[in-house]
Amino acid sequence: MSAMPAANPRKTAAVRKLGPVDIADLRAAVLAIPEDIWAAENAGKPNRFEALGATRHIVFRFIDSPRDWRGSHDRPAWAAWRDRLEPVLAQAVRDYGYARGLFPRVMLASMPPGGVIHPHIDANPAAKWPHKIHVPLTTNPGVVSFFGGEERHFPVGEAVEVDNLGPHWVRNDGDTDRIHLIFEYYDADQPDPDWLAPFLAASVAR
């Protein structure tokens, strides 16, 4: 196929503020994660992209294929964290009003002081449909994000949908870690885009 698949028209093209979320329980648990757990989870993560630099991840849910957001699976850490994560996820997406909303990717992302996520777009087809949502758990005044054509600072406990299909980057010029809960969300009742079936068929044929 010559044309790139079109994005979900429901996705933001800049930043959509989703409001405050009660992160107290989740944040306390995240701050208590031992260093060896961070290291082990990061070593086994499925999202290895050069643009992410030194950012470390604990991945709870992930897609089965980078071509299709409709298939996803729980990773080992999900069972232990589910009770803390689900209330935060539910609060963050309350304004969408989806009766059957699904979360194909759910993860923690920890950026150290001096860390950089280099300019990039989320290029795989599975990233084009779901909403991309951040909930900051820790930050500092030196953390700067670029989304929707401008620099931004996201406060702790305020959920926000970001445009992951336009150029974006992050840097941490402060002296503490920046830890975000990052996840994707989509409406299982929304009709699949017209391009999906031909795209997948063409991918299999190659």
CSV table of C-alpha atoms in Angstrom, one decimal:
chain,number,residue,atom,x,y,z
A,1,MET,CA,0.0,0.0,0.0
A,2,SER,CA,1.4,3.4,-1.0
A,3,ALA,CA,-0.5,5.6,1.5
A,4,MET,CA,0.1,5.5,5.2
A,5,PRO,CA,-3.0,4.4,7.2
A,6,ALA,CA,-5.1,7.2,8.5
A,7,ALA,CA,-5.2,8.0,12.2
A,8,ASN,CA,-8.3,7.6,14.3
A,9,PRO,CA,-10.2,10.9,13.9
A,10,ARG,CA,-11.1,10.8,17.7
A,11,LYS,CA,-7.4,11.2,18.7
A,12,THR,CA,-6.2,14.6,19.7
A,13,ALA,CA,-3.9,16.4,17.3
A,14,ALA,CA,-2.2,18.3,20.1
A,15,VAL,CA,-3.0,17.7,23.8
A,16,ARG,CA,-6.3,16.9,25.5
A,17,LYS,CA,-6.4,17.5,29.3
A,18,LEU,CA,-8.4,14.8,31.0
A,19,GLY,CA,-8.3,16.2,34.5
A,20,PRO,CA,-7.1,15.1,38.0
A,21,VAL,CA,-6.6,11.5,38.9
A,22,ASP,CA,-6.2,10.0,42.4
A,23,ILE,CA,-2.7,8.5,42.1
A,24,ALA,CA,-1.8,8.3,45.8
A,25,ASP,CA,-1.8,4.5,46.2
A,26,LEU,CA,-0.2,3.9,42.9
A,27,ARG,CA,2.5,6.5,43.4
A,28,ALA,CA,3.4,5.2,46.8
A,29,ALA,CA,3.8,1.7,45.4
A,30,VAL,CA,5.8,2.9,42.4
A,31,LEU,CA,8.2,4.8,44.6
A,32,ALA,CA,8.8,1.7,46.6
A,33,ILE,CA,9.8,-0.5,43.6
A,34,PRO,CA,13.3,-1.8,44.3
A,35,GLU,CA,16.1,-0.9,41.9
A,36,ASP,CA,16.7,-4.6,41.0
A,37,ILE,CA,13.0,-4.9,39.9
A,38,TRP,CA,13.3,-1.8,37.7
A,39,ALA,CA,16.5,-3.3,36.2
A,40,ALA,CA,15.0,-6.7,35.6
A,41,GLU,CA,11.7,-5.4,34.1
A,42,ASN,CA,13.5,-3.0,31.8
A,43,ALA,CA,15.9,-5.7,30.6
A,44,GLY,CA,12.9,-7.8,29.5
A,45,LYS,CA,10.7,-5.1,28.0
A,46,PRO,CA,9.2,-5.5,24.5
A,47,ASN,CA,9.4,-1.8,23.6
A,48,ARG,CA,13.0,-1.3,22.7
A,49,PHE,CA,13.3,1.9,20.6
A,50,GLU,CA,16.4,3.9,20.2
A,51,ALA,CA,14.5,7.2,20.5
A,52,LEU,CA,13.6,6.3,24.1
A,53,GLY,CA,17.2,6.7,25.3
A,54,ALA,CA,17.9,5.9,28.9
A,55,THR,CA,14.2,5.8,29.9
A,56,ARG,CA,13.4,2.6,31.7
A,57,HIS,CA,10.0,0.8,31.6
A,58,ILE,CA,7.9,-1.7,33.5
A,59,VAL,CA,5.4,-3.0,31.0
A,60,PHE,CA,2.1,-4.4,32.3
A,61,ARG,CA,0.2,-4.9,29.0
A,62,PHE,CA,1.4,-4.9,25.4
A,63,ILE,CA,0.2,-5.5,21.9
A,64,ASP,CA,0.6,-8.9,20.2
A,65,SER,CA,1.7,-7.2,16.9
A,66,PRO,CA,2.9,-3.7,16.0
A,67,ARG,CA,0.5,-3.8,13.1
A,68,ASP,CA,-2.8,-4.3,15.0
A,69,TRP,CA,-3.9,-2.8,18.3
A,70,ARG,CA,-6.8,-5.2,18.7
A,71,GLY,CA,-4.7,-8.0,20.0
A,72,SER,CA,-2.9,-7.5,23.3
A,73,HIS,CA,-1.8,-9.5,26.3
A,74,ASP,CA,-1.0,-9.2,30.0
A,75,ARG,CA,2.6,-9.4,31.0
A,76,PRO,CA,3.8,-11.0,34.2
A,77,ALA,CA,3.7,-7.8,36.3
A,78,TRP,CA,0.0,-7.1,35.5
A,79,ALA,CA,-1.4,-9.5,38.0
A,80,ALA,CA,0.4,-8.0,41.0
A,81,TRP,CA,-0.3,-4.4,39.9
A,82,ARG,CA,-3.8,-4.7,38.4
A,83,ASP,CA,-5.7,-3.6,41.6
A,84,ARG,CA,-3.6,-0.4,41.8
A,85,LEU,CA,-3.7,0.4,38.1
A,86,GLU,CA,-7.3,-0.1,37.1
A,87,PRO,CA,-8.8,2.7,39.3
A,88,VAL,CA,-6.2,5.1,37.8
A,89,LEU,CA,-6.9,4.0,34.3
A,90,ALA,CA,-10.7,4.2,34.8
A,91,GLN,CA,-10.5,7.8,36.2
A,92,ALA,CA,-8.2,9.0,33.4
A,93,VAL,CA,-10.6,7.8,30.7
A,94,ARG,CA,-13.9,8.7,32.3
A,95,ASP,CA,-14.6,11.5,29.8
A,96,TYR,CA,-14.4,9.3,26.7
A,97,GLY,CA,-17.6,7.5,27.6
A,98,TYR,CA,-16.7,4.2,25.9
A,99,ALA,CA,-18.9,1.3,27.0
A,100,ARG,CA,-16.1,-1.2,25.9
A,101,GLY,CA,-12.9,0.7,26.2
A,102,LEU,CA,-9.7,-1.4,26.1
A,103,PHE,CA,-6.1,-0.8,27.1
A,104,PRO,CA,-3.7,-2.5,24.7
A,105,ARG,CA,-0.5,-1.1,26.2
A,106,VAL,CA,0.0,-0.1,29.9
A,107,MET,CA,3.4,0.7,31.3
A,108,LEU,CA,5.5,2.8,33.7
A,109,ALA,CA,8.3,5.0,32.2
A,110,SER,CA,11.1,6.3,34.3
A,111,MET,CA,13.4,9.0,32.9
A,112,PRO,CA,16.5,9.8,34.9
A,113,PRO,CA,17.9,13.2,35.4
A,114,GLY,CA,19.6,14.3,32.2
A,115,GLY,CA,17.5,11.8,30.3
A,116,VAL,CA,16.2,12.5,26.8
A,117,ILE,CA,13.6,11.0,24.6
A,118,HIS,CA,14.6,12.0,21.1
A,119,PRO,CA,12.3,13.6,18.6
A,120,HIS,CA,10.2,10.9,16.9
A,121,ILE,CA,6.7,9.8,16.0
A,122,ASP,CA,5.0,6.5,17.0
A,123,ALA,CA,5.3,5.0,13.6
A,124,ASN,CA,3.9,1.5,14.0
A,125,PRO,CA,0.4,1.0,12.6
A,126,ALA,CA,-0.9,-0.2,16.0
A,127,ALA,CA,-0.2,3.3,17.5
A,128,LYS,CA,-2.4,5.1,15.0
A,129,TRP,CA,-5.8,4.2,16.5
A,130,PRO,CA,-5.7,4.2,20.3
A,131,HIS,CA,-5.5,7.3,22.4
A,132,LYS,CA,-2.1,7.8,24.0
A,133,ILE,CA,-2.5,8.9,27.6
A,134,HIS,CA,0.1,10.0,30.3
A,135,VAL,CA,-0.5,10.3,34.0
A,136,PRO,CA,2.6,11.9,35.7
A,137,LEU,CA,3.5,10.2,39.0
A,138,THR,CA,6.6,12.2,39.7
A,139,THR,CA,8.2,15.1,37.9
A,140,ASN,CA,10.2,18.3,38.5
A,141,PRO,CA,10.3,21.8,37.0
A,142,GLY,CA,13.1,20.8,34.6
A,143,VAL,CA,11.0,18.2,32.8
A,144,VAL,CA,9.9,19.6,29.4
A,145,SER,CA,7.8,17.7,26.8
A,146,PHE,CA,7.1,18.7,23.2
A,147,PHE,CA,3.7,17.7,21.9
A,148,GLY,CA,1.3,19.4,19.4
A,149,GLY,CA,4.0,21.9,18.2
A,150,GLU,CA,4.9,23.4,21.6
A,151,GLU,CA,6.9,22.8,24.8
A,152,ARG,CA,4.8,21.7,27.8
A,153,HIS,CA,5.1,20.7,31.4
A,154,PHE,CA,2.6,18.1,32.7
A,155,PRO,CA,1.9,18.3,36.5
A,156,VAL,CA,1.7,15.3,38.8
A,157,GLY,CA,-1.7,13.6,38.9
A,158,GLU,CA,-3.2,15.3,35.9
A,159,ALA,CA,-4.1,12.9,33.1
A,160,VAL,CA,-3.5,14.1,29.5
A,161,GLU,CA,-3.9,12.6,26.0
A,162,VAL,CA,-1.0,13.5,23.7
A,163,ASP,CA,-0.5,13.5,20.0
A,164,ASN,CA,1.8,10.6,19.5
A,165,LEU,CA,1.6,10.8,15.7
A,166,GLY,CA,3.2,14.2,15.4
A,167,PRO,CA,6.9,14.9,16.3
A,168,HIS,CA,7.4,14.7,20.0
A,169,TRP,CA,10.3,14.6,22.5
A,170,VAL,CA,11.0,14.9,26.2
A,171,ARG,CA,14.0,15.9,28.3
A,172,ASN,CA,14.6,15.9,32.0
A,173,ASP,CA,16.9,18.8,33.0
A,174,GLY,CA,16.0,18.4,36.7
A,175,ASP,CA,17.7,16.3,39.4
A,176,THR,CA,15.0,13.8,40.1
A,177,ASP,CA,13.4,11.0,38.1
A,178,ARG,CA,10.3,11.7,35.9
A,179,ILE,CA,7.9,8.7,36.2
A,180,HIS,CA,4.8,8.5,34.1
A,181,LEU,CA,2.1,5.9,33.8
A,182,ILE,CA,1.6,5.7,30.0
A,183,PHE,CA,-1.1,3.7,28.3
A,184,GLU,CA,-3.2,3.4,25.2
A,185,TYR,CA,-7.0,3.3,25.1
A,186,TYR,CA,-9.6,2.7,22.4
A,187,ASP,CA,-13.3,2.0,21.9
A,188,ALA,CA,-13.9,-1.6,21.0
A,189,ASP,CA,-17.4,-0.6,19.6
A,190,GLN,CA,-15.9,1.9,17.1
A,191,PRO,CA,-15.9,0.4,13.6
A,192,ASP,CA,-12.5,-0.7,12.4
A,193,PRO,CA,-11.0,1.8,9.8
A,194,ASP,CA,-11.5,0.9,6.2
A,195,TRP,CA,-7.8,0.6,5.7
A,196,LEU,CA,-7.2,-2.1,8.3
A,197,ALA,CA,-8.2,-5.3,6.6
A,198,PRO,CA,-6.4,-4.5,3.3
A,199,PHE,CA,-3.3,-3.3,5.2
A,200,LEU,CA,-3.1,-6.6,7.2
A,201,ALA,CA,-3.7,-8.6,4.1
A,202,ALA,CA,-1.0,-6.8,2.2
A,203,SER,CA,1.4,-7.3,5.2
A,204,VAL,CA,0.7,-11.1,5.2
A,205,ALA,CA,1.2,-11.3,1.4
A,206,ARG,CA,4.7,-9.7,1.6
